[in-house]
PDB file of C-alpha atoms in Angstrom:
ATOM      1  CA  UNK A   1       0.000   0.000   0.000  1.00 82.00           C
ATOM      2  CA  UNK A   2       1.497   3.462  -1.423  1.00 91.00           C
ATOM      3  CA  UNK A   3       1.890   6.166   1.557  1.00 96.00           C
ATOM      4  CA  UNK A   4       2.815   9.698   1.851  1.00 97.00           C
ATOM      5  CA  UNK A   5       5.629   9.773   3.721  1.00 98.00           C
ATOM      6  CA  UNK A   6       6.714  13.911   3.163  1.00 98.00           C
ATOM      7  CA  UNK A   7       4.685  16.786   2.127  1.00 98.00           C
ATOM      8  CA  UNK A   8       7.112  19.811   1.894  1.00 98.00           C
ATOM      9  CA  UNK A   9       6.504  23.612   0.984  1.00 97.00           C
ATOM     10  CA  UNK A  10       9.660  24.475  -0.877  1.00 96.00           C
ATOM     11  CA  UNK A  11      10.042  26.877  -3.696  1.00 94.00           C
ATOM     12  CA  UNK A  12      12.958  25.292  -5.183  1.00 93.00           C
ATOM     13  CA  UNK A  13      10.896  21.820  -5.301  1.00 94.00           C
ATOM     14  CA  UNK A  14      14.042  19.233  -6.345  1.00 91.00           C
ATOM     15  CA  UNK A  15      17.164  20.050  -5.106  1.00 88.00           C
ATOM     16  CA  UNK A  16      20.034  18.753  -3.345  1.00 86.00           C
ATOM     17  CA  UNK A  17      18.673  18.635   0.310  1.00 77.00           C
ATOM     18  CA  UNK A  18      15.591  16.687  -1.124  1.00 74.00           C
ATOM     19  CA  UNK A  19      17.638  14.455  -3.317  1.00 78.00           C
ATOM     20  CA  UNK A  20      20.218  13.902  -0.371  1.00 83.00           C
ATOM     21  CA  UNK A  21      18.338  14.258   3.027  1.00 92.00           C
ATOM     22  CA  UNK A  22      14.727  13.885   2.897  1.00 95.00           C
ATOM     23  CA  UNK A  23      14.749  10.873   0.362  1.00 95.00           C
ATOM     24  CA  UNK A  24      17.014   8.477   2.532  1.00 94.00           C
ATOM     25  CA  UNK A  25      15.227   9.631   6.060  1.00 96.00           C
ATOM     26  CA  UNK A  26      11.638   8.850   4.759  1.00 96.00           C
ATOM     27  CA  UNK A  27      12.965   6.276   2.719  1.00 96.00           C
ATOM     28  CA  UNK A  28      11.113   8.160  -0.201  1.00 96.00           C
ATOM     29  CA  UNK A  29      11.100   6.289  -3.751  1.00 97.00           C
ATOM     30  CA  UNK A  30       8.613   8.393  -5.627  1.00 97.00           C
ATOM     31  CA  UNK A  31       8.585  12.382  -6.460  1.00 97.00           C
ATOM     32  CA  UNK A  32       5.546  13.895  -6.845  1.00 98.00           C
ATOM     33  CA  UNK A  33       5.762  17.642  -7.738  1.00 98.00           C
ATOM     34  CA  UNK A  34       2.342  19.166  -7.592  1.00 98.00           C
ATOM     35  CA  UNK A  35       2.670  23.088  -9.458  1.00 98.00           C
ATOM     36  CA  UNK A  36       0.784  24.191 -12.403  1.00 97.00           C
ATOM     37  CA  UNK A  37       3.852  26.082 -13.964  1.00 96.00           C
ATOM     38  CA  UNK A  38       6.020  22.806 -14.043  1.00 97.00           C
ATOM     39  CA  UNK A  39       3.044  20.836 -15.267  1.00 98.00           C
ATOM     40  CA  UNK A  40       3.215  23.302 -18.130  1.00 97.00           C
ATOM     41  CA  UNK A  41       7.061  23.948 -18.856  1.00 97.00           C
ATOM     42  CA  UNK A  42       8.566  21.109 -20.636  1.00 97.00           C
ATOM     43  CA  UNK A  43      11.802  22.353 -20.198  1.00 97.00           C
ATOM     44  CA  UNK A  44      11.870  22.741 -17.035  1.00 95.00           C
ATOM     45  CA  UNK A  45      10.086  18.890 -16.544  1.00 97.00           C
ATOM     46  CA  UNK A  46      13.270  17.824 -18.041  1.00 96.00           C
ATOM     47  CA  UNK A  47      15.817  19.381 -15.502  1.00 94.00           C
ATOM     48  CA  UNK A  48      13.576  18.088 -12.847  1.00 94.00           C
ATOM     49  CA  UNK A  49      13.888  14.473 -14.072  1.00 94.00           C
ATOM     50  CA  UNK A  50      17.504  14.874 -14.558  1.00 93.00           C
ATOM     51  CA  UNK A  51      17.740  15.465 -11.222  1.00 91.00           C
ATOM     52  CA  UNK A  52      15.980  12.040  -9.598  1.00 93.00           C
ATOM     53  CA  UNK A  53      18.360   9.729  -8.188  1.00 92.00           C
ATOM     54  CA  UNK A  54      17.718   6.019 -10.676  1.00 92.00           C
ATOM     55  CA  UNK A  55      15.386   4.346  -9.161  1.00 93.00           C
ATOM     56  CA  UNK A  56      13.225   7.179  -8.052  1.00 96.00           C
ATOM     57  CA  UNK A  57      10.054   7.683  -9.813  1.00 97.00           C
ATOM     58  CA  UNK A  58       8.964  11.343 -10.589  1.00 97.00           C
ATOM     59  CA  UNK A  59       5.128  12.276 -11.640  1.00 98.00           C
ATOM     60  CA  UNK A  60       4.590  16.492 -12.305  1.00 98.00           C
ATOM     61  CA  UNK A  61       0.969  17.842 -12.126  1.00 98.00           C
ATOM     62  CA  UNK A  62      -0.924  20.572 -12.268  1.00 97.00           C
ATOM     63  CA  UNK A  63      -3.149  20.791  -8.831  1.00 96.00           C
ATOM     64  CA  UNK A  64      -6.476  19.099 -10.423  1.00 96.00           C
ATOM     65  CA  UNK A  65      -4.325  16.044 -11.720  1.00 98.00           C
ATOM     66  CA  UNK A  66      -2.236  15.949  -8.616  1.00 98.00           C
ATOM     67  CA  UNK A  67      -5.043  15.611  -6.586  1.00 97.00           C
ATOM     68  CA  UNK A  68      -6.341  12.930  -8.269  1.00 97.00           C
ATOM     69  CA  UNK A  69      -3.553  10.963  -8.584  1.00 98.00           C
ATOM     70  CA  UNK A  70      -2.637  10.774  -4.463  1.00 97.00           C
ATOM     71  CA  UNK A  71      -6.008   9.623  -3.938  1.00 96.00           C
ATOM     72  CA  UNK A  72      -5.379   6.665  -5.936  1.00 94.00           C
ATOM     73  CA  UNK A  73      -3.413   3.523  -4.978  1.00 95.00           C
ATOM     74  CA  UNK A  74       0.069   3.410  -6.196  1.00 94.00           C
ATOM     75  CA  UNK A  75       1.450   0.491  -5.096  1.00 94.00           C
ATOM     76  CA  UNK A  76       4.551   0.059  -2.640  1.00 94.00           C
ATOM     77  CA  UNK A  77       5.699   3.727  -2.972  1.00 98.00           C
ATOM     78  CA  UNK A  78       6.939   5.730  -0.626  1.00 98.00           C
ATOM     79  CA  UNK A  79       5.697   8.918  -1.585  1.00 98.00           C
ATOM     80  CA  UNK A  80       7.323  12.577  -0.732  1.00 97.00           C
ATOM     81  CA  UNK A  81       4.875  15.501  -2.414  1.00 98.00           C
ATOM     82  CA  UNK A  82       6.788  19.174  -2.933  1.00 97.00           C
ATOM     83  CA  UNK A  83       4.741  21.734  -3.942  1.00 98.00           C
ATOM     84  CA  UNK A  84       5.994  25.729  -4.192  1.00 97.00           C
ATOM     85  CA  UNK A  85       3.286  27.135  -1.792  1.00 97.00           C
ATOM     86  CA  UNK A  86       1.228  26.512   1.258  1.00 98.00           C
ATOM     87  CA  UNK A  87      -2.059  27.325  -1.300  1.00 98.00           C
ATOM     88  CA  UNK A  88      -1.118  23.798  -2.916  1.00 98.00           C
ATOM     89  CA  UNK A  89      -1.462  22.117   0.115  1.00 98.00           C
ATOM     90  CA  UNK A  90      -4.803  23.945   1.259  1.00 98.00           C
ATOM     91  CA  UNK A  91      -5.878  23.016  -2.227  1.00 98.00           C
ATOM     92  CA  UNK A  92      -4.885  19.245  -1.883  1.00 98.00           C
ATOM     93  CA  UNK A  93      -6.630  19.430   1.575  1.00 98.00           C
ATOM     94  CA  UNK A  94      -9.696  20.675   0.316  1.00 98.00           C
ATOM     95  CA  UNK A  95      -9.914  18.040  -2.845  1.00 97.00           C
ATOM     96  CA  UNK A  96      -9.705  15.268  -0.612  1.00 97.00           C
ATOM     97  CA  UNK A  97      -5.942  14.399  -0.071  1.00 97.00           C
ATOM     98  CA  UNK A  98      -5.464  13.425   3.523  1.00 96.00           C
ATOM     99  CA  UNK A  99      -2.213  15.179   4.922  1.00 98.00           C
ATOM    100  CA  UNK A 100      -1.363  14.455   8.455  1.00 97.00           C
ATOM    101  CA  UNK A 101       1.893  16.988   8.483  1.00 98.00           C
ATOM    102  CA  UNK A 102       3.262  19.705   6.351  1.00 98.00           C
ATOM    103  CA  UNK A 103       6.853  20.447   6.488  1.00 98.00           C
ATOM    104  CA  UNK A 104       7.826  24.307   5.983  1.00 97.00           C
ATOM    105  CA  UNK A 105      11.270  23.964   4.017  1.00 94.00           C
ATOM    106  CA  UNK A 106      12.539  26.566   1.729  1.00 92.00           C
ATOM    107  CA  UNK A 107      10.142  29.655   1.288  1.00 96.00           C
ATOM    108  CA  UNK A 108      12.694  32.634   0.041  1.00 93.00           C
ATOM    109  CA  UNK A 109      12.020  35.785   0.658  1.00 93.00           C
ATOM    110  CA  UNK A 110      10.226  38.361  -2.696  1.00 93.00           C
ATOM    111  CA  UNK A 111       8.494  41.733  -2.737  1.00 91.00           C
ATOM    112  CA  UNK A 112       5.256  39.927  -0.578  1.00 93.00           C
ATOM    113  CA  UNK A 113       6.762  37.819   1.643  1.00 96.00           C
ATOM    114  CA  UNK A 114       8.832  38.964   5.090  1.00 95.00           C
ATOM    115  CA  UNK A 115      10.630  37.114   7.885  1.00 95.00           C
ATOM    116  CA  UNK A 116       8.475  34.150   9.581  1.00 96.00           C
ATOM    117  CA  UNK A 117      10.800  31.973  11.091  1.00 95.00           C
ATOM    118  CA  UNK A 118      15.190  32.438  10.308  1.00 93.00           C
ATOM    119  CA  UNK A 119      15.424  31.850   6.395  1.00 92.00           C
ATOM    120  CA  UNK A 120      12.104  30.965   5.583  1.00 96.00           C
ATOM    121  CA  UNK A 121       9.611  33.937   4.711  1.00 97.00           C
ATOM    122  CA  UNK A 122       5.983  33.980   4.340  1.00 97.00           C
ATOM    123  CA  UNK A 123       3.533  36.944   2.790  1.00 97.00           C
ATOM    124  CA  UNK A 124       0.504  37.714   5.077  1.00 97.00           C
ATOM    125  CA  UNK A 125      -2.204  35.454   2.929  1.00 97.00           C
ATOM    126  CA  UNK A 126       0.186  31.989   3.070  1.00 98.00           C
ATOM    127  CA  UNK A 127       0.120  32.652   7.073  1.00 98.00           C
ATOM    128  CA  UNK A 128      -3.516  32.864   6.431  1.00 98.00           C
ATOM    129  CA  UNK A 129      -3.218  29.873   4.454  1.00 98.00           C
ATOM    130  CA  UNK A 130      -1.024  28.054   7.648  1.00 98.00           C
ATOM    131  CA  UNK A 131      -3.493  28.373   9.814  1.00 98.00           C
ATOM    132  CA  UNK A 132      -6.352  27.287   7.100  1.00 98.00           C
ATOM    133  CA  UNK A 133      -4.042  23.824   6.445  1.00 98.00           C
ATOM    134  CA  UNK A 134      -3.934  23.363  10.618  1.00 98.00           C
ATOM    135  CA  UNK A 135      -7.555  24.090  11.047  1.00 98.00           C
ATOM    136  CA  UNK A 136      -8.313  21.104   9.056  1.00 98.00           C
ATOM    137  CA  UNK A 137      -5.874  18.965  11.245  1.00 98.00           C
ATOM    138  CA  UNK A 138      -3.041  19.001   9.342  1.00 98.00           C
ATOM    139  CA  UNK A 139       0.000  19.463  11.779  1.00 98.00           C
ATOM    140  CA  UNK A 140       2.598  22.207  10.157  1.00 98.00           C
ATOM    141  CA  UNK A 141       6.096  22.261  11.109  1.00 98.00           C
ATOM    142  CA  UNK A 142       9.398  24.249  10.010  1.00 97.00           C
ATOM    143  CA  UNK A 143      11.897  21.742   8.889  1.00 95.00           C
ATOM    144  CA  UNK A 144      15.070  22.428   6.674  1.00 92.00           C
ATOM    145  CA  UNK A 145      16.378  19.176   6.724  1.00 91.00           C
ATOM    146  CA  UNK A 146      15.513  16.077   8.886  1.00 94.00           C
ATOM    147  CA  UNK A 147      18.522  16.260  11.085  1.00 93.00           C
ATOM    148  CA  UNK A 148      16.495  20.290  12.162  1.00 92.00           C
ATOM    149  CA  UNK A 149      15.004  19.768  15.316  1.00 94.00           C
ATOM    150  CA  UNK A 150      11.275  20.498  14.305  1.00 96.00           C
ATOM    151  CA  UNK A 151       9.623  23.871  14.870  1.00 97.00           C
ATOM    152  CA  UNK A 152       5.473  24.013  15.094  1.00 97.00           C
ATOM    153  CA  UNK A 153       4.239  26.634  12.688  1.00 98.00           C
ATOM    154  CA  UNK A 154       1.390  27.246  14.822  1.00 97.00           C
ATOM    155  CA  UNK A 155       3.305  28.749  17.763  1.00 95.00           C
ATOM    156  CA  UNK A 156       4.578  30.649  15.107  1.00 96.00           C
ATOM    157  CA  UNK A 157       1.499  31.882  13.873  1.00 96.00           C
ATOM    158  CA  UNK A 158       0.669  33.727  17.658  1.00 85.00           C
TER     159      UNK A 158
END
């Protein structure tokens, strides 16, 4: 039976802390990258399947298709979901995707988003959309990589 084993905000989506870190700690062996630009930039599909360790499966979706496909059954995977922005997640939440914990990872700052917790930065609607994703029971926690002692996003939120 498939499982979610990490659901992670990060605006880089595959990069070397995921490749390295998070896939041998939740013993991920299946990518899925839920973001309506990537669904739609081949280009940019390709770098992101370069990327994948062999032996790691990688599925890109828009949010529709995404949510969809991690309601299904897939299997034996191990499944680690990275999406860009908390608004995913609410989104995946809402369509029926049970999500037990959110991890927090990279969120850079831009013109909308300031300071929320050391390096990671969050505009005043995706702290509305925080406490959204934990009001439906979804636990939310600041996480950088697994070896990061855990950080509630909650508390956070006060």
């Amino acid at each position: 039976m498939s499982k979610i084993v990490l659901a992670r905000i990060d605006d880089r989506l595959i990069h070397g802390q995921v490749m390295t870190a998070w896939l041998q700690y939740t013993d991920g062996n299946h990518i899925v990258i839920v973001d309506n630009g990537t669904a739609q930039d081949s280009f940019l599909q390709t770098v992101m399947k370069m990327s994948v360790p062999q032996g790691v499966k990688l599925d890109i979706f828009n949010e529709t298709d995404g949510a969809q496909f991690l309601q299904a059954e897939h299997g034996q995977d191990n499944i680690i979901i990275l999406a860009k922005t908390p608004e995913v997640y609410l989104d995946l939440i809402e369509a029926g995707v049970k999500l037990d914990e959110i991890i927090v990872g990279g969120m850079g700052a831009n013109g909308q988003r300031k300071k929320f917790y050391k390096n990671i930065s969050a505009s005043p609607s995706e702290r509305e959309t925080f406490q959204k994703i934990i009001d439906h029971g979804t636990t939310m926690k600041v996480r950088i990589v697994p070896s990061d002692n855990a950080t509630d996003v909650e508390g956070l939120l006060k």
